[in-house]
Tab-separated table of C-alpha atoms in Angstrom:
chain	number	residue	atom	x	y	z
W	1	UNK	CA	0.000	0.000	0.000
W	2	UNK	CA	0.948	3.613	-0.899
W	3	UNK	CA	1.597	5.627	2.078
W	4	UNK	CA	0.253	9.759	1.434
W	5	UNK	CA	2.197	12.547	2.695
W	6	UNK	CA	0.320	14.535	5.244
W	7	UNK	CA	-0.804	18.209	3.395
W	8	UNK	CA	1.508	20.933	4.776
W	9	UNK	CA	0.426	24.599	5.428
W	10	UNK	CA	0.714	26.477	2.363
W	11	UNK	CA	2.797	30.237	3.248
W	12	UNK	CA	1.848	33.510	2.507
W	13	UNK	CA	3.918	36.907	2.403
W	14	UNK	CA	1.965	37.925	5.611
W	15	UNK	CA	2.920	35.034	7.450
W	16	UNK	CA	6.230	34.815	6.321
W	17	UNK	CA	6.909	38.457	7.698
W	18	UNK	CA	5.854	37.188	11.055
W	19	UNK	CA	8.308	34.355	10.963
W	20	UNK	CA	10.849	36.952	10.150
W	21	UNK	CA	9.818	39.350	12.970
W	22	UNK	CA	9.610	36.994	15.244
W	23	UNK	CA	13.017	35.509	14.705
W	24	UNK	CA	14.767	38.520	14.749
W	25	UNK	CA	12.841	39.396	18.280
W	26	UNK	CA	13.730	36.640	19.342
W	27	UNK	CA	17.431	35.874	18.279
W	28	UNK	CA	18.291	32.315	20.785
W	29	UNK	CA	15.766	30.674	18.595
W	30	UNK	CA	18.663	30.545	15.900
W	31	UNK	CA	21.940	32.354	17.521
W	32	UNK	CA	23.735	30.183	19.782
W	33	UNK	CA	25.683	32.707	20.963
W	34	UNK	CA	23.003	34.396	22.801
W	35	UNK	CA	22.598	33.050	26.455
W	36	UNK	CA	18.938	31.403	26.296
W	37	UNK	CA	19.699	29.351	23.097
W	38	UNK	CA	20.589	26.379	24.997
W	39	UNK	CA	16.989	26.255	27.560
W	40	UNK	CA	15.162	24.046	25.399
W	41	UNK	CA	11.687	24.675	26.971
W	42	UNK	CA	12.217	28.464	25.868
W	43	UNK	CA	13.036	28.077	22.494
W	44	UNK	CA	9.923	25.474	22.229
W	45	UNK	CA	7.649	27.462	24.099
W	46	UNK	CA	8.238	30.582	21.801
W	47	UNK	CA	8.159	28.184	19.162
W	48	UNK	CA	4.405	27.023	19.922
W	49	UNK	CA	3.080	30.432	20.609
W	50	UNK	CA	4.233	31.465	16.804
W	51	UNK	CA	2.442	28.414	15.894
W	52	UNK	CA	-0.414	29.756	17.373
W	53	UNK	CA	-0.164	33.287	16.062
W	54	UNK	CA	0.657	31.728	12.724
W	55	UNK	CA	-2.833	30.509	12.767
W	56	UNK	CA	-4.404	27.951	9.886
W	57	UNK	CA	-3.132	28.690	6.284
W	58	UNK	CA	-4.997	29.466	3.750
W	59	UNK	CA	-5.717	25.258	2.963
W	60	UNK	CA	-6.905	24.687	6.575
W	61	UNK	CA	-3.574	23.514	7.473
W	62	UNK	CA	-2.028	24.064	11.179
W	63	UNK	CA	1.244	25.507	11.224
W	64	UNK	CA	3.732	23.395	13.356
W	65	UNK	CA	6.837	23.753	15.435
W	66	UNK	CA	8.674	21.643	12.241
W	67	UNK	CA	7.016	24.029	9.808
W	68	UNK	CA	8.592	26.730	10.878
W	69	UNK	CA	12.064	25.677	11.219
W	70	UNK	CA	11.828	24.547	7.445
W	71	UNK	CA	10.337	28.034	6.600
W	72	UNK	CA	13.378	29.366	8.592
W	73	UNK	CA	15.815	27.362	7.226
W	74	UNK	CA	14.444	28.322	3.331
W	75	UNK	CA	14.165	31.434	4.120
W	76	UNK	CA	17.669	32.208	5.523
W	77	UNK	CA	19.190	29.953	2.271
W	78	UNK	CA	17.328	32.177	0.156
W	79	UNK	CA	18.511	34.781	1.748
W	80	UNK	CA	22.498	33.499	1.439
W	81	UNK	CA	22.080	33.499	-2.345
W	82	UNK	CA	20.541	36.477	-2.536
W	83	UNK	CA	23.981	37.829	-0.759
W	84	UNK	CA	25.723	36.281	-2.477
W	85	UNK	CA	24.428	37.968	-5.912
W	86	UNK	CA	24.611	41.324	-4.569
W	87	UNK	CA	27.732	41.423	-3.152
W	88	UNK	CA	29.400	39.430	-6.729
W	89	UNK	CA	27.770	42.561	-8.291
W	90	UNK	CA	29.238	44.885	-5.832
W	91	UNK	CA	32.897	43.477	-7.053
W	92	UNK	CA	31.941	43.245	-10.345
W	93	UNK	CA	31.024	46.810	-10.865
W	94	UNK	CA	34.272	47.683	-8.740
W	95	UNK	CA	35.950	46.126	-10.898
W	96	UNK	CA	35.341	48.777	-13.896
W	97	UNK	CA	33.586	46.626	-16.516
W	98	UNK	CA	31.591	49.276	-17.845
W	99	UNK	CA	28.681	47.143	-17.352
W	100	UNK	CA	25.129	47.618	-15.429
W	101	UNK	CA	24.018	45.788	-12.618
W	102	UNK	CA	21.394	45.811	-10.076
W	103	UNK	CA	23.298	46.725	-6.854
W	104	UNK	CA	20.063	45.129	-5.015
W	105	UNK	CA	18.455	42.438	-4.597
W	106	UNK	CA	14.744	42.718	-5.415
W	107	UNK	CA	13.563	39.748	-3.482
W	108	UNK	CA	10.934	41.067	-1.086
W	109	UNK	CA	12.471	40.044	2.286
W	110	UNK	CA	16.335	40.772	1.625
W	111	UNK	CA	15.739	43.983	3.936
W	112	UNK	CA	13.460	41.979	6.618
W	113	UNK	CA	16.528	39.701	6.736
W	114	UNK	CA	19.560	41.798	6.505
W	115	UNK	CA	20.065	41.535	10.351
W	116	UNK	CA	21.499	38.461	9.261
W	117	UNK	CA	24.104	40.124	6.753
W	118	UNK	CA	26.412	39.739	9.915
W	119	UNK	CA	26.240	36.076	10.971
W	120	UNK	CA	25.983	34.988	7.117
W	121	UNK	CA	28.354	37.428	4.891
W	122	UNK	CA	29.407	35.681	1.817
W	123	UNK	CA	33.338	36.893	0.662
W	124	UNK	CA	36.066	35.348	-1.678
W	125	UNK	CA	37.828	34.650	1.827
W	126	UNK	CA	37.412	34.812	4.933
W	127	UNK	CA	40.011	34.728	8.566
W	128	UNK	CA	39.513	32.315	10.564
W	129	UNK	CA	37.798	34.957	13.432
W	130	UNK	CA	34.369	34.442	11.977
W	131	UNK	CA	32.916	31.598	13.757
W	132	UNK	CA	29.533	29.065	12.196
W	133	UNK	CA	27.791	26.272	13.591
W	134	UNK	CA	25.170	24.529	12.140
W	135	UNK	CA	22.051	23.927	14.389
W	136	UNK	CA	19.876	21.269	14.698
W	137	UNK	CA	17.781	22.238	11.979
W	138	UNK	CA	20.836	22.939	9.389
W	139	UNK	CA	20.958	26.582	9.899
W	140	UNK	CA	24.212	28.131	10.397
W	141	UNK	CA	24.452	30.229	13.220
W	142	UNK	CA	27.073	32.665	14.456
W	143	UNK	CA	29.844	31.311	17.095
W	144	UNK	CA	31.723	33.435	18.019
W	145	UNK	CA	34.507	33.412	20.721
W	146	UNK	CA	31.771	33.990	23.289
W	147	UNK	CA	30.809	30.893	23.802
W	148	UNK	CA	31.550	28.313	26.197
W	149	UNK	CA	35.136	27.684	25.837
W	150	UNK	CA	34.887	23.658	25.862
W	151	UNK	CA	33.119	24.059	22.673
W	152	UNK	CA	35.686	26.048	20.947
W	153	UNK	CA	39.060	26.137	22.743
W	154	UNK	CA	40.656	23.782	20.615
W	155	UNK	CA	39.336	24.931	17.343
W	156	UNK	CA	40.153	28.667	18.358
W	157	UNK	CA	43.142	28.067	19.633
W	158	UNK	CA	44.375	25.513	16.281
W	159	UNK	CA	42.507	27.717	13.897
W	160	UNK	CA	43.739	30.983	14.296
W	161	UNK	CA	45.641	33.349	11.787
W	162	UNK	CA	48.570	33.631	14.631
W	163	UNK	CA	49.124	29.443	15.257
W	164	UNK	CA	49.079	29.250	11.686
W	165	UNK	CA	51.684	31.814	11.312
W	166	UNK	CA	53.766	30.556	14.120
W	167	UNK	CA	54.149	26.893	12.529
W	168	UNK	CA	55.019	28.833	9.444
W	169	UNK	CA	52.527	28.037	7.047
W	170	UNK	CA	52.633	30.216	3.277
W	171	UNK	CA	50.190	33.023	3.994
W	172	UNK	CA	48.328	31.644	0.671
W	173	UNK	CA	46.825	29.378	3.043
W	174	UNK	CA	43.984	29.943	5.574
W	175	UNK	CA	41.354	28.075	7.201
W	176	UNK	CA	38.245	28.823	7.353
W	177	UNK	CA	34.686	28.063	8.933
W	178	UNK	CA	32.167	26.261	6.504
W	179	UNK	CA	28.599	27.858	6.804
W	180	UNK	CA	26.564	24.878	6.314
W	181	UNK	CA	26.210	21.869	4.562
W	182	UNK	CA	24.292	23.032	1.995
W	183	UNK	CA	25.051	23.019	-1.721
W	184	UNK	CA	24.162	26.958	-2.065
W	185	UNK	CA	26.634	27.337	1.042
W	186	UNK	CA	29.422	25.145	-0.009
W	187	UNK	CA	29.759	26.974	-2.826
W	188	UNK	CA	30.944	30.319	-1.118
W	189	UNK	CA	34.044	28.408	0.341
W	190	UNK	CA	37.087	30.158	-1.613
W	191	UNK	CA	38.720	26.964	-3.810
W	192	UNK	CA	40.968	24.796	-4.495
W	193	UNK	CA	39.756	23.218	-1.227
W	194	UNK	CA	42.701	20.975	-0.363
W	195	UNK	CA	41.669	19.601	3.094
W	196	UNK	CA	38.432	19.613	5.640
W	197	UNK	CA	38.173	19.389	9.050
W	198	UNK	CA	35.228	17.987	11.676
W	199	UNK	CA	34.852	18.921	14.808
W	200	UNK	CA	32.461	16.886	16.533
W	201	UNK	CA	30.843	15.642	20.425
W	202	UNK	CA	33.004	12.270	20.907
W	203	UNK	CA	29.847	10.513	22.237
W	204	UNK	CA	29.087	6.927	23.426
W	205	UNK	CA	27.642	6.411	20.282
W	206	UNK	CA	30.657	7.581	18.192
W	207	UNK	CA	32.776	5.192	20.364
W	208	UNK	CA	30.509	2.022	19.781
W	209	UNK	CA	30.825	2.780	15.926
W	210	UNK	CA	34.291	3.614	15.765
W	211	UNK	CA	35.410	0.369	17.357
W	212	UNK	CA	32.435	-1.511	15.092
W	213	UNK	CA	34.405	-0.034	12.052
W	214	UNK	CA	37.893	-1.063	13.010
W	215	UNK	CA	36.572	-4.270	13.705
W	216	UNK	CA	35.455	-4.641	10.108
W	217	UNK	CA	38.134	-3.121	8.761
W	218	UNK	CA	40.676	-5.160	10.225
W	219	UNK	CA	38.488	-7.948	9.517
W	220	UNK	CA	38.086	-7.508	5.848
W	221	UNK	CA	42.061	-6.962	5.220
W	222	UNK	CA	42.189	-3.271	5.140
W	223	UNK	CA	45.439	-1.781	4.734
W	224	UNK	CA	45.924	1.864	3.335
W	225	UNK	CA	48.670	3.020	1.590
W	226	UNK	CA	51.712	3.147	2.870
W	227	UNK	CA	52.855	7.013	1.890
W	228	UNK	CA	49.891	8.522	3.270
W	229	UNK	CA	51.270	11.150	5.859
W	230	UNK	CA	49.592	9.813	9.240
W	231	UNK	CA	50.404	10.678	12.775
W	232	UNK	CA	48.971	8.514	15.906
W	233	UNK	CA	47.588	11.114	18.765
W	234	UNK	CA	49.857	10.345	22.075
W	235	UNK	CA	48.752	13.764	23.581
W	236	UNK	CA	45.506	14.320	25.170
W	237	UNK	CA	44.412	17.469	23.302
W	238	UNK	CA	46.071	17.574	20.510
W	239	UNK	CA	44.021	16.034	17.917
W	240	UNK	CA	43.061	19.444	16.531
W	241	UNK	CA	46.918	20.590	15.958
W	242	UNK	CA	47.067	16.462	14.245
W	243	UNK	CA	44.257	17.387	12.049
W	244	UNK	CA	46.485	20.391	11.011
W	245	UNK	CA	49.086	18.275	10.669
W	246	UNK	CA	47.094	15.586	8.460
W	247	UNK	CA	45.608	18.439	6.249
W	248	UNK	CA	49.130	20.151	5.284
W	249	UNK	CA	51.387	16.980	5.516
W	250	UNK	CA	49.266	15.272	2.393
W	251	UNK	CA	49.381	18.389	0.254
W	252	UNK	CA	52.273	18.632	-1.566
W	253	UNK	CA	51.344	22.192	-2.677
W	254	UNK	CA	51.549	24.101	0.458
W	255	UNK	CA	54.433	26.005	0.852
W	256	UNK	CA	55.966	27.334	3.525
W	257	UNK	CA	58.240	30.140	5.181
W	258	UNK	CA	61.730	30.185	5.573
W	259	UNK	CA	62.499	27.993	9.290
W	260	UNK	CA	59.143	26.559	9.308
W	261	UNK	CA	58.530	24.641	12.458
W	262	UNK	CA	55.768	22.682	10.864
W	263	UNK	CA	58.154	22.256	7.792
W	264	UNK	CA	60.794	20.990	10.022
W	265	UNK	CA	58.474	18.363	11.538
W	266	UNK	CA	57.364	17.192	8.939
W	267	UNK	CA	60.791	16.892	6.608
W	268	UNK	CA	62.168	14.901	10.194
W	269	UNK	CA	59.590	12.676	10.270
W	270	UNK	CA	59.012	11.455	6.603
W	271	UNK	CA	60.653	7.956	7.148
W	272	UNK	CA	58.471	7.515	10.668
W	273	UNK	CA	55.738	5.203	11.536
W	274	UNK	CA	52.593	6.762	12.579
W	275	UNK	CA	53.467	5.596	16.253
W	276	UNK	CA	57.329	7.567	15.676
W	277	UNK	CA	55.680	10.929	14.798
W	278	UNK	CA	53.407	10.960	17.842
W	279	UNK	CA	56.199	10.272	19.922
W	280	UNK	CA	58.089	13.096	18.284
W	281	UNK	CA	55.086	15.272	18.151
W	282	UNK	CA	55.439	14.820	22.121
W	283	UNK	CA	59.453	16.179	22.079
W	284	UNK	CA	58.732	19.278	19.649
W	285	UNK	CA	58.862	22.588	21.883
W	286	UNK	CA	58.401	25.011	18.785
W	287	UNK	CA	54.442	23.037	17.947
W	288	UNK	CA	53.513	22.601	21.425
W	289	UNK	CA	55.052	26.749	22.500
W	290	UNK	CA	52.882	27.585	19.493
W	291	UNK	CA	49.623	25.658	20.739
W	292	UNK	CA	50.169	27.150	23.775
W	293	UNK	CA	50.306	30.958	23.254
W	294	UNK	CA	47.952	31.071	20.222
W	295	UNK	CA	45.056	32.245	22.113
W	296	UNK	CA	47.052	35.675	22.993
W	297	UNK	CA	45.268	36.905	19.844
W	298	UNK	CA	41.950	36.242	20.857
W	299	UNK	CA	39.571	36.400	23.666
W	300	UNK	CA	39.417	32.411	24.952
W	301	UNK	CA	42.278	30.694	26.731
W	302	UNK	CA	43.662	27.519	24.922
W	303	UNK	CA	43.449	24.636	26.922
W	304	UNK	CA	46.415	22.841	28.062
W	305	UNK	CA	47.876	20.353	25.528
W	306	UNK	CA	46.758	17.596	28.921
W	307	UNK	CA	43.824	18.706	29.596
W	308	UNK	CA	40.867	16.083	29.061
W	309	UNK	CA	37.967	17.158	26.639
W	310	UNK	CA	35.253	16.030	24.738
W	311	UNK	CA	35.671	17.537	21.302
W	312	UNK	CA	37.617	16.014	18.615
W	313	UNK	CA	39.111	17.010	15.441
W	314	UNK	CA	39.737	14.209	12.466
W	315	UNK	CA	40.923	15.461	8.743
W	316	UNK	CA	39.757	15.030	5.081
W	317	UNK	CA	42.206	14.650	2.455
W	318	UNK	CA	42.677	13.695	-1.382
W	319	UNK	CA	45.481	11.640	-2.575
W	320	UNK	CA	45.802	10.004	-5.224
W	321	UNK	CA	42.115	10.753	-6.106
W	322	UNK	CA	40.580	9.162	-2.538
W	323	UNK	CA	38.972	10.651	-0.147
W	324	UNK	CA	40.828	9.503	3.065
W	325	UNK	CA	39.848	10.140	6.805
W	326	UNK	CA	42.425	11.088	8.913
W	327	UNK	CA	42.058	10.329	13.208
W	328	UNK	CA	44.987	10.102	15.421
W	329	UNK	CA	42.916	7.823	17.916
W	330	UNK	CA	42.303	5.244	15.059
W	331	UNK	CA	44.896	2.640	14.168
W	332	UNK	CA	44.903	3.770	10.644
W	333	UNK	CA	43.472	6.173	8.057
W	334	UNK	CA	40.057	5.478	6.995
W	335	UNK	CA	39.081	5.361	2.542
W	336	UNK	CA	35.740	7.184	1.851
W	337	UNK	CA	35.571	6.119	-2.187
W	338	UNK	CA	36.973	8.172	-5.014
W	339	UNK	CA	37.280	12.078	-5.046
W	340	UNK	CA	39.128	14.997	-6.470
W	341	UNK	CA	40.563	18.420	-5.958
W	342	UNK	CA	36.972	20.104	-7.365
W	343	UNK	CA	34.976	17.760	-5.142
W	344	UNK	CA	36.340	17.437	-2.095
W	345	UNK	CA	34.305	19.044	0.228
W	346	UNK	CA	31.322	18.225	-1.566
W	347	UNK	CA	32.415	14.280	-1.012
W	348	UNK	CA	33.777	15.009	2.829
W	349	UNK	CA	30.153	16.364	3.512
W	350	UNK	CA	28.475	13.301	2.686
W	351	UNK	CA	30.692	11.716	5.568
W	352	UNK	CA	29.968	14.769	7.556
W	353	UNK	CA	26.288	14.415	7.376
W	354	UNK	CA	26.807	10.204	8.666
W	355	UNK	CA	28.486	11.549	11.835
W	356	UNK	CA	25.445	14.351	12.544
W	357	UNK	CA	23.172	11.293	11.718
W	358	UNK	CA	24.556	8.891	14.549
W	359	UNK	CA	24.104	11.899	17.129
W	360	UNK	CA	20.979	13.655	15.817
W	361	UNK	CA	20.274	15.783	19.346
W	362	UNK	CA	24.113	16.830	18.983
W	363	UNK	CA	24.917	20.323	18.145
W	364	UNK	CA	28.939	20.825	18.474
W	365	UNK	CA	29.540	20.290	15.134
W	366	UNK	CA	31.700	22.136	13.192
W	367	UNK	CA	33.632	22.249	9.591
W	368	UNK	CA	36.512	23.931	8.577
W	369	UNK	CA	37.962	24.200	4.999
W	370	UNK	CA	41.967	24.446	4.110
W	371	UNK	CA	41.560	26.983	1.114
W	372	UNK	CA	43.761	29.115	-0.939
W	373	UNK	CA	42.948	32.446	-0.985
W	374	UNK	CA	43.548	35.471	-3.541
């Protein structure tokens, strides 16, 4: 038997506009930054009195709590591309091409929205200062270094221009927060992509599957190649400074200033076994001094390199046209199919989307992009 979708509410302008109103009244329904995002009953309760002013649509439908975050979430991705246009056409005509443009958008809420033009500001690149998340309904919300600093110590204090600098990395080279997972929203990450990076709640659940997969791995004869750049984690919390390690130690196009200490680890540590370059990972002052004093530039203190959290960083790469998961805590790196240097990120979400699926009440997820920049 056929199973028939339940009717949903059909929208109107006039109740779109009170979605819109109400949202930006009430910012923790989508801004985890703001100090009530996290009381559940709040956010629902507001939630079911706009279902209530919301009313029956036009087809005798009831708006619901689900409605409305799909509404949201349309809305806002409308509102990215729409952005997105205007601010291509801002360069464009900056650029001197003698030709006309619109310089705005003429979709009828771009103004209701533009309180968002701050949390969701499309550019050819980007410093590593503006912080996303994605929230439970997909939408990308601002996270900036206000917030709790178990959530985003480690990426802060990995992710910044200034550690990046210190390990000596070419200034060509910057990472950067990914928006959402969207197709509309991957697009705005500057390219060539050459590496992506998860950070994600290292749950019970993520610990049952990730000793399920090595299980079948080993079982089925798994062995990856050889020359892939891999480093065991040895250190409590250092898997996000690995994951930086695993994203520039399998690109052979990232270049480097003169006395890298990055550059210097990794030349020394070529002929090593995964186990070796933990070990020496442990013994090099310059990475760990680095680690250490990188959150001088910003406003949250970076957490010892010993000190026991529950975040976790693991890295996407391509070589040799596979997509290849990178985790100090597992034995050995992980193949995710075919991929290549145009489709990376597009190919690492689809893995990114199975780890939000195994914790769907999880939150602390983040992705970060290893771009080249103009």
């Amino acid at each position: 038997m056929t199973s028939v979708k339940a009717p949903k509410p059909v929208w109107d302008t006039g109740r779109e506009i009170m979605l819109i109103e109400c949202f930006q009244e009430n910012p923790f329904l989508w801004d985890n930054t703001n100090g009530n995002y996290f009381k559940k009953n709040m956010r629902n309760t507001k939630l079911q009195e706009l279902c209530q002013n919301l009313g029956f649509a036009k087809n005798g439908i009831m708006f619901t709590e689900d409605d409305v975050k799909m509404k949201w979430k349309i809305l806002r991705g409308s509102f990215v591309r729409e952005l997105k246009k205007v601010e291509t056409v801002g360069r464009i005509s900056a650029s001197g091409s003698g030709q006309m443009y619109a310089s705005h958008s003429r979709w009828q809420h771009f103004d209701r929205l533009a309180f968002l033009r701050d949390y969701l500001r499309p550019r050819n690149s980007w410093s590593s200062d503006e912080r996303f998340h994605q929230d439970s309904d997909g939408s990308p919300v601002a996270t900036p270094e206000t917030r709790p600093a178990l959530r985003t110590c480690r990426r802060d204090s990995v992710m910044n221009p200034q550690f990046v600098q210190q390990l000596g990395v070419g200034t060509r080279w910057q990472f950067g927060d990914v928006l959402g997972l969207e197709p509309e929203l991957l697009l705005m990450v500057p390219r060539p992509v050459v590496a992506a990076l998860l950070l994600f709640p290292v749950s019970e659940k993520y610990e049952t599957y990730r000793q399920e997969e090595e299980e079948r791995l080993e079982a089925d004869g798994y062995s990856p190649p050889k020359h892939l750049y891999f480093v065991k984690q040895t250190i409590e919390n250092a898997c996000g400074t690995i994951g930086l390690i695993h994203a520039i130690g399998n690109n052979k196009n990232i270049d480097f200033a003169e006395n890298s200490a990055l550059k210097l680890f990794l030349d020394s540590t070529v002929g090593m076994t995964p186990e070796e370059r933990g070990r020496q990972l442990e013994k090099d002052t310059s990475i760990r001094a680095s680690h250490e004093s990188s959150a001088q530039e910003g406003q949250t203190e970076a957490p010892s390199l010993d000190k026991k959290v529950d975040l976790h960083f693991v890295a996407f790469v391509n070589v040799d046209g596979v997509l290849y998961e990178l985790d100090g805590r597992k034995p050995f790196p992980i193949a995710h199919g075919n991929t290549s240097e145009d489709a990376l990120l597009e190919d690492a979400t689809a893995v990114f989307r199975q780890y939000m699926q195994r914790d769907p009440e999880e939150l602390r997820f983040t992705v970060i992009a290893l771009s080249a920049v103009s």
